[in-house]
Amino acid sequence: CHPNESKNKDHTPYHTYAWALKYSWVNGQPPLGMDDYPVVLVDWFDAYAYANWAGKRLPTENEWEISARGVDASEYPWGNAFGLDKCNVGEGPMAVGSFPKGATPSGILDLAGNVSEWTATSYDPKPGNAYNFGGKYGLPIVKGGSWDDNAKGCRSSARDSKRSPYHRSTTVGFRCVSD
Protein backbone atom coordinates (compact mmCIF):
# COMPACT_ATOMS: atom_id res chain seq x y z
CA CYS A 1 0.00 0.00 0.00
CA HIS A 2 1.02 3.59 -0.47
CA PRO A 3 2.57 5.05 2.69
CA ASN A 4 0.14 7.99 2.67
CA GLU A 5 -3.11 6.05 2.43
CA SER A 6 -5.39 5.06 5.27
CA LYS A 7 -4.21 2.01 7.20
CA ASN A 8 -6.10 -1.21 6.46
CA LYS A 9 -7.76 0.32 3.38
CA ASP A 10 -9.96 -2.10 1.45
CA HIS A 11 -8.74 -2.11 -2.15
CA THR A 12 -11.71 -4.06 -3.53
CA PRO A 13 -13.12 -2.47 -6.72
CA TYR A 14 -16.54 -1.64 -5.35
CA HIS A 15 -19.08 1.14 -5.11
CA THR A 16 -22.43 1.21 -3.33
CA TYR A 17 -24.23 3.31 -5.95
CA ALA A 18 -26.85 1.26 -7.80
CA TRP A 19 -25.47 2.23 -11.24
CA ALA A 20 -22.03 0.94 -10.25
CA LEU A 21 -22.93 -2.37 -8.63
CA LYS A 22 -22.73 -4.34 -11.88
CA TYR A 23 -19.02 -3.36 -12.11
CA SER A 24 -18.24 -4.10 -8.44
CA TRP A 25 -16.17 -7.06 -7.30
CA VAL A 26 -17.68 -9.35 -4.66
CA ASN A 27 -15.72 -11.93 -2.62
CA GLY A 28 -12.58 -11.19 -4.64
CA GLN A 29 -14.28 -12.05 -7.93
CA PRO A 30 -14.81 -9.84 -10.99
CA PRO A 31 -18.39 -9.09 -11.98
CA LEU A 32 -20.15 -11.98 -13.74
CA GLY A 33 -19.21 -12.10 -17.42
CA MET A 34 -16.63 -9.31 -17.07
CA ASP A 35 -13.41 -11.26 -16.55
CA ASP A 36 -11.82 -9.51 -19.55
CA TYR A 37 -13.10 -6.01 -18.78
CA PRO A 38 -10.87 -3.28 -17.38
CA VAL A 39 -11.00 -3.02 -13.60
CA VAL A 40 -12.92 0.12 -12.66
CA LEU A 41 -14.18 1.58 -9.38
CA VAL A 42 -10.60 1.86 -8.14
CA ASP A 43 -9.10 4.99 -6.69
CA TRP A 44 -5.47 6.01 -7.21
CA PHE A 45 -4.37 4.22 -4.03
CA ASP A 46 -6.04 0.99 -5.20
CA ALA A 47 -4.24 1.18 -8.56
CA TYR A 48 -0.93 1.92 -6.83
CA ALA A 49 -1.41 -1.00 -4.41
CA TYR A 50 -2.20 -3.47 -7.20
CA ALA A 51 0.77 -2.39 -9.30
CA ASN A 52 3.06 -2.65 -6.27
CA TRP A 53 1.65 -6.11 -5.41
CA ALA A 54 2.25 -7.25 -9.02
CA GLY A 55 5.88 -6.03 -8.91
CA LYS A 56 5.10 -3.26 -11.37
CA ARG A 57 4.11 0.40 -11.21
CA LEU A 58 1.76 2.94 -12.72
CA PRO A 59 3.15 4.71 -15.81
CA THR A 60 4.13 8.36 -15.61
CA GLU A 61 2.12 10.79 -17.69
CA ASN A 62 5.05 11.11 -20.13
CA GLU A 63 5.42 7.34 -20.52
CA TRP A 64 1.70 6.96 -21.09
CA GLU A 65 1.55 9.76 -23.65
CA ILE A 66 4.65 8.65 -25.56
CA SER A 67 3.12 5.16 -25.82
CA ALA A 68 -0.14 6.64 -27.10
CA ARG A 69 1.32 9.20 -29.50
CA GLY A 70 4.17 7.14 -30.89
CA VAL A 71 7.15 8.46 -32.83
CA ASP A 72 4.86 10.44 -35.14
CA ALA A 73 3.22 12.34 -32.22
CA SER A 74 -0.23 11.31 -33.49
CA GLU A 75 -3.37 12.99 -32.24
CA TYR A 76 -4.85 9.59 -31.34
CA PRO A 77 -3.12 6.26 -30.68
CA TRP A 78 -3.98 5.04 -34.21
CA GLY A 79 -3.33 8.27 -36.14
CA ASN A 80 -4.69 11.78 -36.59
CA ALA A 81 -8.37 11.20 -37.42
CA PHE A 82 -10.95 10.21 -34.81
CA GLY A 83 -13.01 7.11 -35.61
CA LEU A 84 -15.88 5.48 -33.73
CA ASP A 85 -14.61 2.11 -34.99
CA LYS A 86 -11.33 2.67 -33.14
CA CYS A 87 -12.40 3.31 -29.55
CA ASN A 88 -15.25 2.81 -27.12
CA VAL A 89 -17.12 6.06 -26.48
CA GLY A 90 -20.69 6.12 -25.22
CA GLU A 91 -21.18 2.44 -24.41
CA GLY A 92 -19.99 1.87 -20.85
CA PRO A 93 -16.89 -0.25 -20.19
CA MET A 94 -16.35 -3.07 -22.67
CA ALA A 95 -13.96 -6.02 -22.90
CA VAL A 96 -10.31 -5.12 -23.30
CA GLY A 97 -9.27 -5.18 -26.95
CA SER A 98 -12.80 -4.74 -28.38
CA PHE A 99 -11.48 -2.12 -30.83
CA PRO A 100 -8.39 -3.63 -32.52
CA LYS A 101 -8.41 -0.87 -35.19
CA GLY A 102 -7.56 1.56 -32.39
CA ALA A 103 -4.22 -0.08 -31.55
CA THR A 104 -1.03 1.94 -31.67
CA PRO A 105 1.49 1.05 -34.39
CA SER A 106 3.30 -1.01 -31.74
CA GLY A 107 0.08 -2.90 -30.90
CA ILE A 108 -0.97 -1.29 -27.60
CA LEU A 109 -4.76 -1.40 -27.21
CA ASP A 110 -7.30 0.79 -25.43
CA LEU A 111 -5.25 3.96 -24.93
CA ALA A 112 -8.30 5.99 -26.00
CA GLY A 113 -11.85 5.31 -24.93
CA ASN A 114 -13.12 2.46 -22.76
CA VAL A 115 -11.62 3.72 -19.46
CA SER A 116 -9.26 6.53 -18.57
CA GLU A 117 -6.20 5.50 -16.58
CA TRP A 118 -4.50 6.68 -13.42
CA THR A 119 -0.83 7.67 -13.80
CA ALA A 120 1.99 8.09 -11.31
CA THR A 121 2.28 11.80 -12.16
CA SER A 122 0.72 14.52 -10.06
CA TYR A 123 -0.31 18.04 -10.96
CA ASP A 124 -0.58 20.79 -8.39
CA PRO A 125 -2.38 23.96 -9.48
CA LYS A 126 -3.20 24.89 -5.87
CA PRO A 127 -0.70 23.79 -3.21
CA GLY A 128 -3.39 23.88 -0.50
CA ASN A 129 -5.29 21.04 -2.22
CA ALA A 130 -2.30 18.75 -2.54
CA TYR A 131 -1.83 15.06 -1.79
CA ASN A 132 1.62 13.48 -1.50
CA PHE A 133 2.50 11.00 -4.29
CA GLY A 134 5.98 9.60 -3.93
CA GLY A 135 7.42 12.83 -2.56
CA LYS A 136 5.54 15.06 -5.01
CA TYR A 137 2.40 16.96 -4.16
CA GLY A 138 -0.69 17.43 -6.28
CA LEU A 139 -3.61 15.57 -7.80
CA PRO A 140 -2.94 12.45 -9.89
CA ILE A 141 -3.19 12.87 -13.65
CA VAL A 142 -5.63 10.64 -15.53
CA LYS A 143 -5.00 9.89 -19.21
CA GLY A 144 -6.82 8.22 -22.08
CA GLY A 145 -10.40 9.37 -22.28
CA SER A 146 -13.19 6.98 -21.40
CA TRP A 147 -16.43 5.58 -22.74
CA ASP A 148 -18.03 8.77 -21.37
CA ASP A 149 -15.83 11.11 -23.42
CA ASN A 150 -15.88 12.50 -26.94
CA ALA A 151 -13.22 12.83 -29.64
CA LYS A 152 -11.51 15.74 -27.85
CA GLY A 153 -11.31 13.85 -24.55
CA CYS A 154 -9.78 10.81 -26.27
CA ARG A 155 -6.83 12.70 -27.80
CA SER A 156 -3.50 11.27 -26.67
CA SER A 157 -2.51 14.63 -25.21
CA ALA A 158 -5.73 15.07 -23.20
CA ARG A 159 -5.44 14.91 -19.43
CA ASP A 160 -7.66 15.11 -16.40
CA SER A 161 -5.91 16.66 -13.43
CA LYS A 162 -8.90 17.54 -11.26
CA ARG A 163 -9.80 14.20 -9.65
CA SER A 164 -9.18 13.40 -6.04
CA PRO A 165 -6.98 10.32 -5.58
CA TYR A 166 -9.97 8.86 -3.70
CA HIS A 167 -12.24 9.13 -6.77
CA ARG A 168 -13.88 5.84 -7.85
CA SER A 169 -15.78 5.69 -11.11
CA THR A 170 -16.80 3.38 -13.95
CA THR A 171 -14.81 5.71 -16.24
CA VAL A 172 -11.38 5.29 -14.61
CA GLY A 173 -9.12 2.25 -14.39
CA PHE A 174 -5.36 1.71 -14.73
CA ARG A 175 -2.61 -0.22 -16.44
CA CYS A 176 0.70 -1.37 -15.05
CA VAL A 177 4.19 -1.02 -16.51
CA SER A 178 7.54 -2.53 -15.60
CA ASP A 179 11.09 -1.38 -16.12
CSV table of N, CA and C in Angstrom, one decimal, residues 87-170:
chain,number,residue,atom,x,y,z
A,87,CYS,N,-12.4,3.2,-31.0
A,87,CYS,CA,-12.4,3.3,-29.5
A,87,CYS,C,-13.8,3.3,-29.0
A,88,ASN,N,-14.0,2.9,-27.8
A,88,ASN,CA,-15.2,2.8,-27.1
A,88,ASN,C,-15.6,4.1,-26.5
A,89,VAL,N,-16.6,4.9,-27.1
A,89,VAL,CA,-17.1,6.1,-26.5
A,89,VAL,C,-18.6,5.9,-26.5
A,90,GLY,N,-19.2,6.1,-25.3
A,90,GLY,CA,-20.7,6.1,-25.2
A,90,GLY,C,-21.3,4.8,-24.9
A,91,GLU,N,-20.6,3.7,-24.6
A,91,GLU,CA,-21.2,2.4,-24.4
A,91,GLU,C,-21.1,1.9,-23.0
A,92,GLY,N,-20.3,2.5,-22.1
A,92,GLY,CA,-20.0,1.9,-20.9
A,92,GLY,C,-18.8,1.0,-21.1
A,93,PRO,N,-18.1,0.6,-20.0
A,93,PRO,CA,-16.9,-0.2,-20.2
A,93,PRO,C,-17.2,-1.5,-21.0
A,94,MET,N,-16.2,-1.9,-21.8
A,94,MET,CA,-16.4,-3.1,-22.7
A,94,MET,C,-15.1,-3.9,-22.5
A,95,ALA,N,-15.1,-5.1,-23.0
A,95,ALA,CA,-14.0,-6.0,-22.9
A,95,ALA,C,-12.7,-5.4,-23.5
A,96,VAL,N,-11.6,-5.6,-22.8
A,96,VAL,CA,-10.3,-5.1,-23.3
A,96,VAL,C,-10.1,-5.6,-24.7
A,97,GLY,N,-9.6,-4.8,-25.6
A,97,GLY,CA,-9.3,-5.2,-27.0
A,97,GLY,C,-10.5,-5.3,-27.9
A,98,SER,N,-11.6,-4.7,-27.5
A,98,SER,CA,-12.8,-4.7,-28.4
A,98,SER,C,-12.7,-3.9,-29.6
A,99,PHE,N,-11.7,-3.0,-29.7
A,99,PHE,CA,-11.5,-2.1,-30.8
A,99,PHE,C,-10.1,-2.3,-31.4
A,100,PRO,N,-9.8,-3.4,-32.0
A,100,PRO,CA,-8.4,-3.6,-32.5
A,100,PRO,C,-7.9,-2.6,-33.5
A,101,LYS,N,-8.8,-1.9,-34.2
A,101,LYS,CA,-8.4,-0.9,-35.2
A,101,LYS,C,-7.8,0.4,-34.5
A,102,GLY,N,-8.1,0.4,-33.2
A,102,GLY,CA,-7.6,1.6,-32.4
A,102,GLY,C,-6.2,1.3,-31.8
A,103,ALA,N,-5.5,0.2,-32.1
A,103,ALA,CA,-4.2,-0.1,-31.5
A,103,ALA,C,-3.2,0.9,-32.0
A,104,THR,N,-2.2,1.1,-31.2
A,104,THR,CA,-1.0,1.9,-31.7
A,104,THR,C,-0.2,1.1,-32.7
A,105,PRO,N,0.7,1.8,-33.5
A,105,PRO,CA,1.5,1.1,-34.4
A,105,PRO,C,2.3,-0.1,-33.7
A,106,SER,N,2.6,0.1,-32.4
A,106,SER,CA,3.3,-1.0,-31.7
A,106,SER,C,2.4,-2.0,-31.1
A,107,GLY,N,1.0,-1.9,-31.3
A,107,GLY,CA,0.1,-2.9,-30.9
A,107,GLY,C,-0.6,-2.7,-29.5
A,108,ILE,N,-0.4,-1.5,-28.9
A,108,ILE,CA,-1.0,-1.3,-27.6
A,108,ILE,C,-2.4,-0.9,-27.8
A,109,LEU,N,-3.3,-1.6,-27.1
A,109,LEU,CA,-4.8,-1.4,-27.2
A,109,LEU,C,-5.3,-0.5,-26.1
A,110,ASP,N,-6.5,0.1,-26.4
A,110,ASP,CA,-7.3,0.8,-25.4
A,110,ASP,C,-6.6,2.0,-24.7
A,111,LEU,N,-5.8,2.7,-25.5
A,111,LEU,CA,-5.2,4.0,-24.9
A,111,LEU,C,-6.2,5.2,-25.2
A,112,ALA,N,-7.3,4.9,-25.8
A,112,ALA,CA,-8.3,6.0,-26.0
A,112,ALA,C,-9.7,5.3,-25.9
A,113,GLY,N,-10.5,5.9,-25.1
A,113,GLY,CA,-11.9,5.3,-24.9
A,113,GLY,C,-11.8,4.2,-23.9
A,114,ASN,N,-12.9,3.5,-23.7
A,114,ASN,CA,-13.1,2.5,-22.8
A,114,ASN,C,-13.0,3.0,-21.4
A,115,VAL,N,-11.8,3.1,-20.8
A,115,VAL,CA,-11.6,3.7,-19.5
A,115,VAL,C,-10.4,4.6,-19.5
A,116,SER,N,-10.4,5.7,-18.8
A,116,SER,CA,-9.3,6.5,-18.6
A,116,SER,C,-8.4,5.8,-17.6
A,117,GLU,N,-7.1,6.2,-17.4
A,117,GLU,CA,-6.2,5.5,-16.6
A,117,GLU,C,-5.4,6.4,-15.7
A,118,TRP,N,-5.3,6.0,-14.4
A,118,TRP,CA,-4.5,6.7,-13.4
A,118,TRP,C,-3.0,6.6,-13.8
A,119,THR,N,-2.3,7.7,-13.6
A,119,THR,CA,-0.8,7.7,-13.8
A,119,THR,C,-0.1,8.0,-12.5
A,120,ALA,N,1.2,7.8,-12.5
A,120,ALA,CA,2.0,8.1,-11.3
A,120,ALA,C,2.4,9.6,-11.2
A,121,THR,N,1.9,10.4,-12.1
A,121,THR,CA,2.3,11.8,-12.2
A,121,THR,C,1.2,12.6,-11.5
A,122,SER,N,1.7,13.6,-10.7
A,122,SER,CA,0.7,14.5,-10.1
A,122,SER,C,0.8,15.9,-10.6
A,123,TYR,N,-0.2,16.7,-10.5
A,123,TYR,CA,-0.3,18.0,-11.0
A,123,TYR,C,-0.8,18.9,-9.8
A,124,ASP,N,-0.2,20.0,-9.6
A,124,ASP,CA,-0.6,20.8,-8.4
A,124,ASP,C,-0.8,22.3,-8.7
A,125,PRO,N,-2.1,22.6,-9.2
A,125,PRO,CA,-2.4,24.0,-9.5
A,125,PRO,C,-2.6,24.8,-8.2
A,126,LYS,N,-3.0,24.2,-7.1
A,126,LYS,CA,-3.2,24.9,-5.9
A,126,LYS,C,-2.6,24.1,-4.7
A,127,PRO,N,-1.4,24.6,-4.2
A,127,PRO,CA,-0.7,23.8,-3.2
A,127,PRO,C,-1.5,23.4,-2.0
A,128,GLY,N,-2.6,24.2,-1.7
A,128,GLY,CA,-3.4,23.9,-0.5
A,128,GLY,C,-4.3,22.7,-0.7
A,129,ASN,N,-4.5,22.2,-1.9
A,129,ASN,CA,-5.3,21.0,-2.2
A,129,ASN,C,-4.5,19.8,-2.5
A,130,ALA,N,-3.2,19.8,-2.1
A,130,ALA,CA,-2.3,18.8,-2.5
A,130,ALA,C,-2.4,17.5,-1.7
A,131,TYR,N,-2.0,16.4,-2.4
A,131,TYR,CA,-1.8,15.1,-1.8
A,131,TYR,C,-0.4,14.7,-2.1
A,132,ASN,N,0.2,13.9,-1.3
A,132,ASN,CA,1.6,13.5,-1.5
A,132,ASN,C,1.7,12.2,-2.3
A,133,PHE,N,2.3,12.2,-3.4
A,133,PHE,CA,2.5,11.0,-4.3
A,133,PHE,C,4.0,10.8,-4.5
A,134,GLY,N,4.6,9.9,-3.7
A,134,GLY,CA,6.0,9.6,-3.9
A,134,GLY,C,6.9,10.8,-3.8
A,135,GLY,N,6.6,11.7,-2.8
A,135,GLY,CA,7.4,12.8,-2.6
A,135,GLY,C,7.0,14.1,-3.3
A,136,LYS,N,6.0,13.9,-4.3
A,136,LYS,CA,5.5,15.1,-5.0
A,136,LYS,C,4.1,15.3,-4.6
A,137,TYR,N,3.7,16.6,-4.6
A,137,TYR,CA,2.4,17.0,-4.2
A,137,TYR,C,1.5,17.4,-5.3
A,138,GLY,N,0.2,17.1,-5.2
A,138,GLY,CA,-0.7,17.4,-6.3
A,138,GLY,C,-1.8,16.4,-6.4
A,139,LEU,N,-2.6,16.5,-7.5
A,139,LEU,CA,-3.6,15.6,-7.8
A,139,LEU,C,-3.1,14.7,-8.9
A,140,PRO,N,-3.4,13.4,-8.9
A,140,PRO,CA,-2.9,12.5,-9.9
A,140,PRO,C,-3.5,12.8,-11.3
A,141,ILE,N,-2.7,12.6,-12.3
A,141,ILE,CA,-3.2,12.9,-13.6
A,141,ILE,C,-3.8,11.6,-14.2
A,142,VAL,N,-4.9,11.7,-14.9
A,142,VAL,CA,-5.6,10.6,-15.5
A,142,VAL,C,-5.5,10.9,-17.0
A,143,LYS,N,-5.2,9.8,-17.8
A,143,LYS,CA,-5.0,9.9,-19.2
A,143,LYS,C,-5.9,8.9,-19.9
A,144,GLY,N,-6.2,9.2,-21.2
A,144,GLY,CA,-6.8,8.2,-22.1
A,144,GLY,C,-8.2,8.4,-22.5
A,145,GLY,N,-9.0,9.3,-21.9
A,145,GLY,CA,-10.4,9.4,-22.3
A,145,GLY,C,-11.1,8.1,-21.9
A,146,SER,N,-12.4,8.2,-21.8
A,146,SER,CA,-13.2,7.0,-21.4
A,146,SER,C,-14.4,6.8,-22.3
A,147,TRP,N,-15.2,5.8,-22.0
A,147,TRP,CA,-16.4,5.6,-22.7
A,147,TRP,C,-17.4,6.8,-22.6
A,148,ASP,N,-17.2,7.6,-21.6
A,148,ASP,CA,-18.0,8.8,-21.4
A,148,ASP,C,-17.5,10.1,-22.0
A,149,ASP,N,-16.4,9.9,-22.8
A,149,ASP,CA,-15.8,11.1,-23.4
A,149,ASP,C,-16.2,11.2,-24.9
A,150,ASN,N,-15.7,12.3,-25.5
A,150,ASN,CA,-15.9,12.5,-26.9
A,150,ASN,C,-14.5,12.5,-27.6
A,151,ALA,N,-14.5,12.9,-28.9
A,151,ALA,CA,-13.2,12.8,-29.6
A,151,ALA,C,-12.1,13.7,-29.0
A,152,LYS,N,-12.5,14.9,-28.5
A,152,LYS,CA,-11.5,15.7,-27.9
A,152,LYS,C,-10.9,15.1,-26.6
A,153,GLY,N,-11.8,14.5,-25.8
A,153,GLY,CA,-11.3,13.9,-24.6
A,153,GLY,C,-10.5,12.6,-24.8
A,154,CYS,N,-10.5,12.0,-26.0
A,154,CYS,CA,-9.8,10.8,-26.3
A,154,CYS,C,-8.5,11.1,-27.0
A,155,ARG,N,-8.1,12.4,-27.2
A,155,ARG,CA,-6.8,12.7,-27.8
A,155,ARG,C,-5.7,12.2,-26.9
A,156,SER,N,-4.6,11.8,-27.5
A,156,SER,CA,-3.5,11.3,-26.7
A,156,SER,C,-2.9,12.3,-25.7
A,157,SER,N,-3.0,13.6,-26.1
A,157,SER,CA,-2.5,14.6,-25.2
A,157,SER,C,-3.5,15.1,-24.1
A,158,ALA,N,-4.7,14.6,-24.2
A,158,ALA,CA,-5.7,15.1,-23.2
A,158,ALA,C,-5.4,14.5,-21.8
A,159,ARG,N,-5.7,15.3,-20.8
A,159,ARG,CA,-5.4,14.9,-19.4
A,159,ARG,C,-6.5,15.4,-18.5
A,160,ASP,N,-6.7,14.7,-17.4
A,160,ASP,CA,-7.7,15.1,-16.4
A,160,ASP,C,-6.8,15.2,-15.1
A,161,SER,N,-6.7,16.4,-14.6
A,161,SER,CA,-5.9,16.7,-13.4
A,161,SER,C,-6.7,17.3,-12.3
A,162,LYS,N,-8.0,17.0,-12.3
A,162,LYS,CA,-8.9,17.5,-11.3
A,162,LYS,C,-9.5,16.5,-10.3
A,163,ARG,N,-9.2,15.2,-10.5
A,163,ARG,CA,-9.8,14.2,-9.7
A,163,ARG,C,-9.0,13.9,-8.4
A,164,SER,N,-9.8,13.8,-7.3
A,164,SER,CA,-9.2,13.4,-6.0
A,164,SER,C,-8.6,12.0,-6.2
A,165,PRO,N,-7.5,11.7,-5.5
A,165,PRO,CA,-7.0,10.3,-5.6
A,165,PRO,C,-7.9,9.3,-5.0
A,166,TYR,N,-9.0,9.8,-4.3
A,166,TYR,CA,-10.0,8.9,-3.7
A,166,TYR,C,-11.2,8.6,-4.6
A,167,HIS,N,-11.1,9.2,-5.8
A,167,HIS,CA,-12.2,9.1,-6.8
A,167,HIS,C,-12.4,7.7,-7.3
A,168,ARG,N,-13.6,7.1,-7.3
A,168,ARG,CA,-13.9,5.8,-7.8
A,168,ARG,C,-15.0,6.0,-8.9
A,169,SER,N,-14.8,5.5,-10.0
A,169,SER,CA,-15.8,5.7,-11.1
A,169,SER,C,-15.7,4.5,-12.1
A,170,THR,N,-16.8,4.4,-12.9
A,170,THR,CA,-16.8,3.4,-14.0
A,170,THR,C,-16.1,3.9,-15.2
